[in-house]
Short mmCIF file of C-alpha atoms and ligand atoms in Angstrom, two decimals:
data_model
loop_
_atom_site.label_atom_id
_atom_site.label_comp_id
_atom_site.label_asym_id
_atom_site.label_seq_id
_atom_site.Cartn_x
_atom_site.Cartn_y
_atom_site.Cartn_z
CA UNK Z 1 -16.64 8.39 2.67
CA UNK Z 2 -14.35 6.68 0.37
CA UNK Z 3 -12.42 3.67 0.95
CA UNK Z 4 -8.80 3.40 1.60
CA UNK Z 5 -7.87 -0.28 0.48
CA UNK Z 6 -3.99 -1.55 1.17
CA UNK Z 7 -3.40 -3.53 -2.06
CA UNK Z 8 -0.06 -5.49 -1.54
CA UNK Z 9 1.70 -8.16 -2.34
CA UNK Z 10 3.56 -9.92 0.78
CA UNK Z 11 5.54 -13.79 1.20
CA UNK Z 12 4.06 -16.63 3.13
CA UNK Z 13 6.12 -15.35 6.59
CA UNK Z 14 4.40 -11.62 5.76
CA UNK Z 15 7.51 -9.95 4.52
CA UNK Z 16 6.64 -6.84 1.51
CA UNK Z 17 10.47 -6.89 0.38
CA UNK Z 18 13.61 -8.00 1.43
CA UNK Z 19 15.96 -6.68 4.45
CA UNK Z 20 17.55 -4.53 1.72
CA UNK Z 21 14.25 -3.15 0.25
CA UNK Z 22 14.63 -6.15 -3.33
CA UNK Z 23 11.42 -7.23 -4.29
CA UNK Z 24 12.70 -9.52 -7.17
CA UNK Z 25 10.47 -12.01 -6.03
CA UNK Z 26 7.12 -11.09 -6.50
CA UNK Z 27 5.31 -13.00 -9.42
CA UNK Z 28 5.54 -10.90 -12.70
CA UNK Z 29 4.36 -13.85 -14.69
CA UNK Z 30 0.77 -12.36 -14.92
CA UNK Z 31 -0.90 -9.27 -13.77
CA UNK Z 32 -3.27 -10.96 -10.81
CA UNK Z 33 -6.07 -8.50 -11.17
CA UNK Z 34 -4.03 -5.06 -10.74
CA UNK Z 35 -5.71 -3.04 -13.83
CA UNK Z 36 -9.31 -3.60 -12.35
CA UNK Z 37 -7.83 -2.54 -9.12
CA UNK Z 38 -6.29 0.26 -10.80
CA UNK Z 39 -9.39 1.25 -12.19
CA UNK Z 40 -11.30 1.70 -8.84
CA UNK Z 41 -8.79 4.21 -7.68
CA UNK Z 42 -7.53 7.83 -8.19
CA UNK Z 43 -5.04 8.22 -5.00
CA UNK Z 44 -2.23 6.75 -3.88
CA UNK Z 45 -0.76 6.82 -0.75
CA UNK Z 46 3.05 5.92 0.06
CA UNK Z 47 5.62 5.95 2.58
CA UNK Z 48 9.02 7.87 1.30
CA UNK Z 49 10.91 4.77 1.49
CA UNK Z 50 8.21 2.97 -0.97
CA UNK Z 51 8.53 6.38 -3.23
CA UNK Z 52 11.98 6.93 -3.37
CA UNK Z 53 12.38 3.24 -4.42
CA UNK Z 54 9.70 3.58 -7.16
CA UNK Z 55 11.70 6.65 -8.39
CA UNK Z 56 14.68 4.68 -8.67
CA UNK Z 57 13.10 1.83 -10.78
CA UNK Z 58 13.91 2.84 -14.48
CA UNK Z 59 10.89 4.30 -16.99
CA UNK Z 60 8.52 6.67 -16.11
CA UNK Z 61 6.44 7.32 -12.99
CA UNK Z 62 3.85 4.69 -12.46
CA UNK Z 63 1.18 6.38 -11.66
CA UNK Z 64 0.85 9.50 -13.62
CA UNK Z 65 -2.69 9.60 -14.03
CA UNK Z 66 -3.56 9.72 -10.04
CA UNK Z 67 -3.21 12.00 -7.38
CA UNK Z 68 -0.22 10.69 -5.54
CA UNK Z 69 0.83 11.06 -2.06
CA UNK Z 70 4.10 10.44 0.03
CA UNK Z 71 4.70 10.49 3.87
CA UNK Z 72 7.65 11.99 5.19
CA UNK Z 73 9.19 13.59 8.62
CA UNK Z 74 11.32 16.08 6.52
CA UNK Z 75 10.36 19.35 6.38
CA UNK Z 76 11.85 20.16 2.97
CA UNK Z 77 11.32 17.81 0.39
CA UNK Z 78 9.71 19.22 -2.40
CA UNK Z 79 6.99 17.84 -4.55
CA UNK Z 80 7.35 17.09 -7.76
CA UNK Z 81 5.04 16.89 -11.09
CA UNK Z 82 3.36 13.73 -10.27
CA UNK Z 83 3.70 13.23 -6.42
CA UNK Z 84 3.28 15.81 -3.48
CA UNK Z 85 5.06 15.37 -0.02
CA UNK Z 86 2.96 15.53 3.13
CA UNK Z 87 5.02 15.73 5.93
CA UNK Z 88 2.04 16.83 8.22
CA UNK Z 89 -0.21 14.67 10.69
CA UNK Z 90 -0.62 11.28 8.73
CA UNK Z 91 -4.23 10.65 10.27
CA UNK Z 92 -5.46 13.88 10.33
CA UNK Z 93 -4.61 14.03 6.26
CA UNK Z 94 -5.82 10.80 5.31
CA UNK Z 95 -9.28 11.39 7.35
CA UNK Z 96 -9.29 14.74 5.03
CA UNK Z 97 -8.93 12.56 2.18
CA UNK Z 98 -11.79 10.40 2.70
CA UNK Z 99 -14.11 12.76 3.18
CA UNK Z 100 -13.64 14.21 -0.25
CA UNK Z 101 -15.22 13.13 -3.31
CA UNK Z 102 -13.28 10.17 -5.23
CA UNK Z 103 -12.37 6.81 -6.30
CA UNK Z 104 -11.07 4.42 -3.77
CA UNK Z 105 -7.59 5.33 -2.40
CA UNK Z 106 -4.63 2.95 -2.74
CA UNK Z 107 -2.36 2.53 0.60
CA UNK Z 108 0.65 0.92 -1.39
CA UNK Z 109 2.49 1.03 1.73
CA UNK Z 110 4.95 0.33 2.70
CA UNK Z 111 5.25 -1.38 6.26
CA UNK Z 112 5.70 1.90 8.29
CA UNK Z 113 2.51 3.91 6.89
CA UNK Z 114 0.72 0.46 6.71
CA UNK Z 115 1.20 0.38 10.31
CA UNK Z 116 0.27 3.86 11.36
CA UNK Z 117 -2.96 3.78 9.37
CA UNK Z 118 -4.31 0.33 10.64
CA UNK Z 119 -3.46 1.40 14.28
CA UNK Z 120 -5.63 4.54 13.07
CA UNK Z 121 -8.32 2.45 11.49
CA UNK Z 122 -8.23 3.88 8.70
CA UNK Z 123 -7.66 0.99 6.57
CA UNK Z 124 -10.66 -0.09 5.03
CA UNK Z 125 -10.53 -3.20 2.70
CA UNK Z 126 -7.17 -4.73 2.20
CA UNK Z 127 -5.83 -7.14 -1.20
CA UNK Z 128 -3.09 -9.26 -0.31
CA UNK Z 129 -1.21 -11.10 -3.31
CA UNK Z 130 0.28 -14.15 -0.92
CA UNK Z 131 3.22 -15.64 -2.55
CA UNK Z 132 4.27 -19.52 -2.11
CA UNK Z 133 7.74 -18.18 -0.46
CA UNK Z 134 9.46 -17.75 3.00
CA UNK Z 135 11.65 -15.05 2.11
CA UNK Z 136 13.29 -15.83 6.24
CA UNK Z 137 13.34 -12.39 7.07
CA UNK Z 138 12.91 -8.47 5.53
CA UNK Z 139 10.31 -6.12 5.85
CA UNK Z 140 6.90 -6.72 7.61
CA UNK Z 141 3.35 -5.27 6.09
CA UNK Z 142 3.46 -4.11 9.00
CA UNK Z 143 5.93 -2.58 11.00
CA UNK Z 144 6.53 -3.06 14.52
CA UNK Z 145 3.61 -4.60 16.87
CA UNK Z 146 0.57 -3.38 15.90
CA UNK Z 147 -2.30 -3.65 18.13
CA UNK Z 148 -5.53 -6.22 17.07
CA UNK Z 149 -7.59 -5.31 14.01
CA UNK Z 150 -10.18 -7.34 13.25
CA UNK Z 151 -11.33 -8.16 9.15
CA UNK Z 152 -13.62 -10.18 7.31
CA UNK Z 153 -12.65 -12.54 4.55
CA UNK Z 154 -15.25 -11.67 1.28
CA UNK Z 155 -13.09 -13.77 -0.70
CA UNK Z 156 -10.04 -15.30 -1.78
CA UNK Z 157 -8.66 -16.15 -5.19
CA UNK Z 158 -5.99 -18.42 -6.26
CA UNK Z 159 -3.99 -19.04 -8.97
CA UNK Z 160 -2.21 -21.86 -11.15
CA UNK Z 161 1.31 -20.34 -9.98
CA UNK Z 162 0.71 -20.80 -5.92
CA UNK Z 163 -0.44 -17.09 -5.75
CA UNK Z 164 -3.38 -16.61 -3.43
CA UNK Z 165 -5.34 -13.31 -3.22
CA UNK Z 166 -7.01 -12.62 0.08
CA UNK Z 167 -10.14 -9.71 -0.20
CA UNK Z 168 -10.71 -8.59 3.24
CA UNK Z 169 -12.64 -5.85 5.30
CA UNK Z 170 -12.34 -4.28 8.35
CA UNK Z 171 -14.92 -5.66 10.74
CA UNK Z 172 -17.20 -2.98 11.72
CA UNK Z 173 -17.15 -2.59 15.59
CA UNK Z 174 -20.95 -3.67 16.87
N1 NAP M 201 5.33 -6.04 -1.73
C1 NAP M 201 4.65 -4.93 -1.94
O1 NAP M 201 3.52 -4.97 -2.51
C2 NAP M 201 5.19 -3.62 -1.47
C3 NAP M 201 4.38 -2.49 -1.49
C4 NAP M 201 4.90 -1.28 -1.02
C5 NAP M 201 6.19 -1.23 -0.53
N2 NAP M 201 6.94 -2.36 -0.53
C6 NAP M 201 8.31 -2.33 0.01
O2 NAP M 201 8.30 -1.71 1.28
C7 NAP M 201 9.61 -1.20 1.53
C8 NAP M 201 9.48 0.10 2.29
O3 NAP M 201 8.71 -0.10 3.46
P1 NAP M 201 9.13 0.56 4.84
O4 NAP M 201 8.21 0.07 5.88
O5 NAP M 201 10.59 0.38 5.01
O6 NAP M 201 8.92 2.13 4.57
P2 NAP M 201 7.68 3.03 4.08
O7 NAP M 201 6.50 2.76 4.93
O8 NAP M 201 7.53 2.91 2.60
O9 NAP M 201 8.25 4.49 4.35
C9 NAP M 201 8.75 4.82 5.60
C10 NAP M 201 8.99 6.31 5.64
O10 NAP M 201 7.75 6.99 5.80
C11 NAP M 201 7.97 8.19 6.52
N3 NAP M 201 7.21 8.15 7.78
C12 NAP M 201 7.12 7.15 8.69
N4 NAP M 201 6.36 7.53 9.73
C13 NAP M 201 5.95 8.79 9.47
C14 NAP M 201 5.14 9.72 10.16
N5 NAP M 201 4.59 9.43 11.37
N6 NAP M 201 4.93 10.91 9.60
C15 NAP M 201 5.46 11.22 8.42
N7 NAP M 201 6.25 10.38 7.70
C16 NAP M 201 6.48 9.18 8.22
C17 NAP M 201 9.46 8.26 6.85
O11 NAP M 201 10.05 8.98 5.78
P3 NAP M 201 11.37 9.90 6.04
O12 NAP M 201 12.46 8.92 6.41
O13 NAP M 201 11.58 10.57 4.75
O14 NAP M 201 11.00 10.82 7.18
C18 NAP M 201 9.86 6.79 6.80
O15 NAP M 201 11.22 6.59 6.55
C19 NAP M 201 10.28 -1.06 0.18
O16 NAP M 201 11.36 -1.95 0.12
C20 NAP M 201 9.21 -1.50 -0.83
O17 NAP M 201 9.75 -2.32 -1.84
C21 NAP M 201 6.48 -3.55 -1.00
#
């Protein structure tokens, strides 16, 4: 089985982005590990809020070189070249997923499908970029009230600019 590891970035008061979806905030003063993260993975996995907002960033897509995947309830939006649209059973796919041969998969959120795949414990590791900011209110990692998960702290990283990197993983039931 491969692992399905939610590698985010979130503020002190565990907001991802603002009410309005702005993530100016996040550190880009260094790249806090994310190209050896990148290289243990092949998938992503998104919400369609999270993907339409990377499609409206300028450049190209992101993430070319992976197999990406976005969550919707609409029945008819289309793939495109770099991204296809499930809009089936979120659990059922992701189990599909994991049983297939492959790097790690990347849950890059956002709160929503954060928050349907912990409550299906399906969320395996978890790398969370804290920054030094109360950001007051805006969107939680995860949305609504999820029910109690249990993880392990393997280790935690932190950085000249306030940044702290937490490396957890889902405690294994006894
Ligand atoms: N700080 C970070 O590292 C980070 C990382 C990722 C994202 N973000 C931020 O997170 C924000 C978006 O998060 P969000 O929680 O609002 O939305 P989201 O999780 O990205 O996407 C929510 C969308 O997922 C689809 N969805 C939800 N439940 C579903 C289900 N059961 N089956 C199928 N599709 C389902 C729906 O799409 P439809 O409406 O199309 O049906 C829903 O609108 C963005 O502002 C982004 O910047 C931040």
């Amino acid at each position: 089985m491969r692992k399905v590891v939610l590698y985010s970035a979130c503020s002190i008061d565990n907001y991802i982005a603002r009410k309005d979806g702005a993530i100016d905030w996040l550190f880009s003063d260094s790249h806090y590990g994310y190209f050896e993260f990148l290289a243990t993975i092949d998938t992503t996995l998104m919400g369609n809020k999270t993907y339409q907002q990377i499609l409206s960033f300028d450049g190209e897509f992101p993430y070319k070189d992976l197999n990406n995947f976005a969550f919707t309830r609409k029945k008819d939006q289309k793939d495109t070249d770099y991204v296809k649209i499930i809009s089936k059973d979120i659990e059922g796919f992701v189990k599909e997923l994991k049983a297939q041969k492959g790097k790690t998969i990347w849950l890059i959120g956002g709160g929503e499908i954060n928050s349907i795949l912990l409550e299906a414990g399906l969320i395996d590791e978890m790398v969370l970029s804290i920054h030094p900011i109360i950001l007051g209110e805006g969107i939680p990692l995860f949305a609504g009230n999820p029910s109690q998960s249990d993880f392990i702290l393997s280790e935690c990283k932190t950085f000249p600019s306030g940044l702290v990197q937490l490396f957890l993983q889902k405690k294994l039931k006894e």
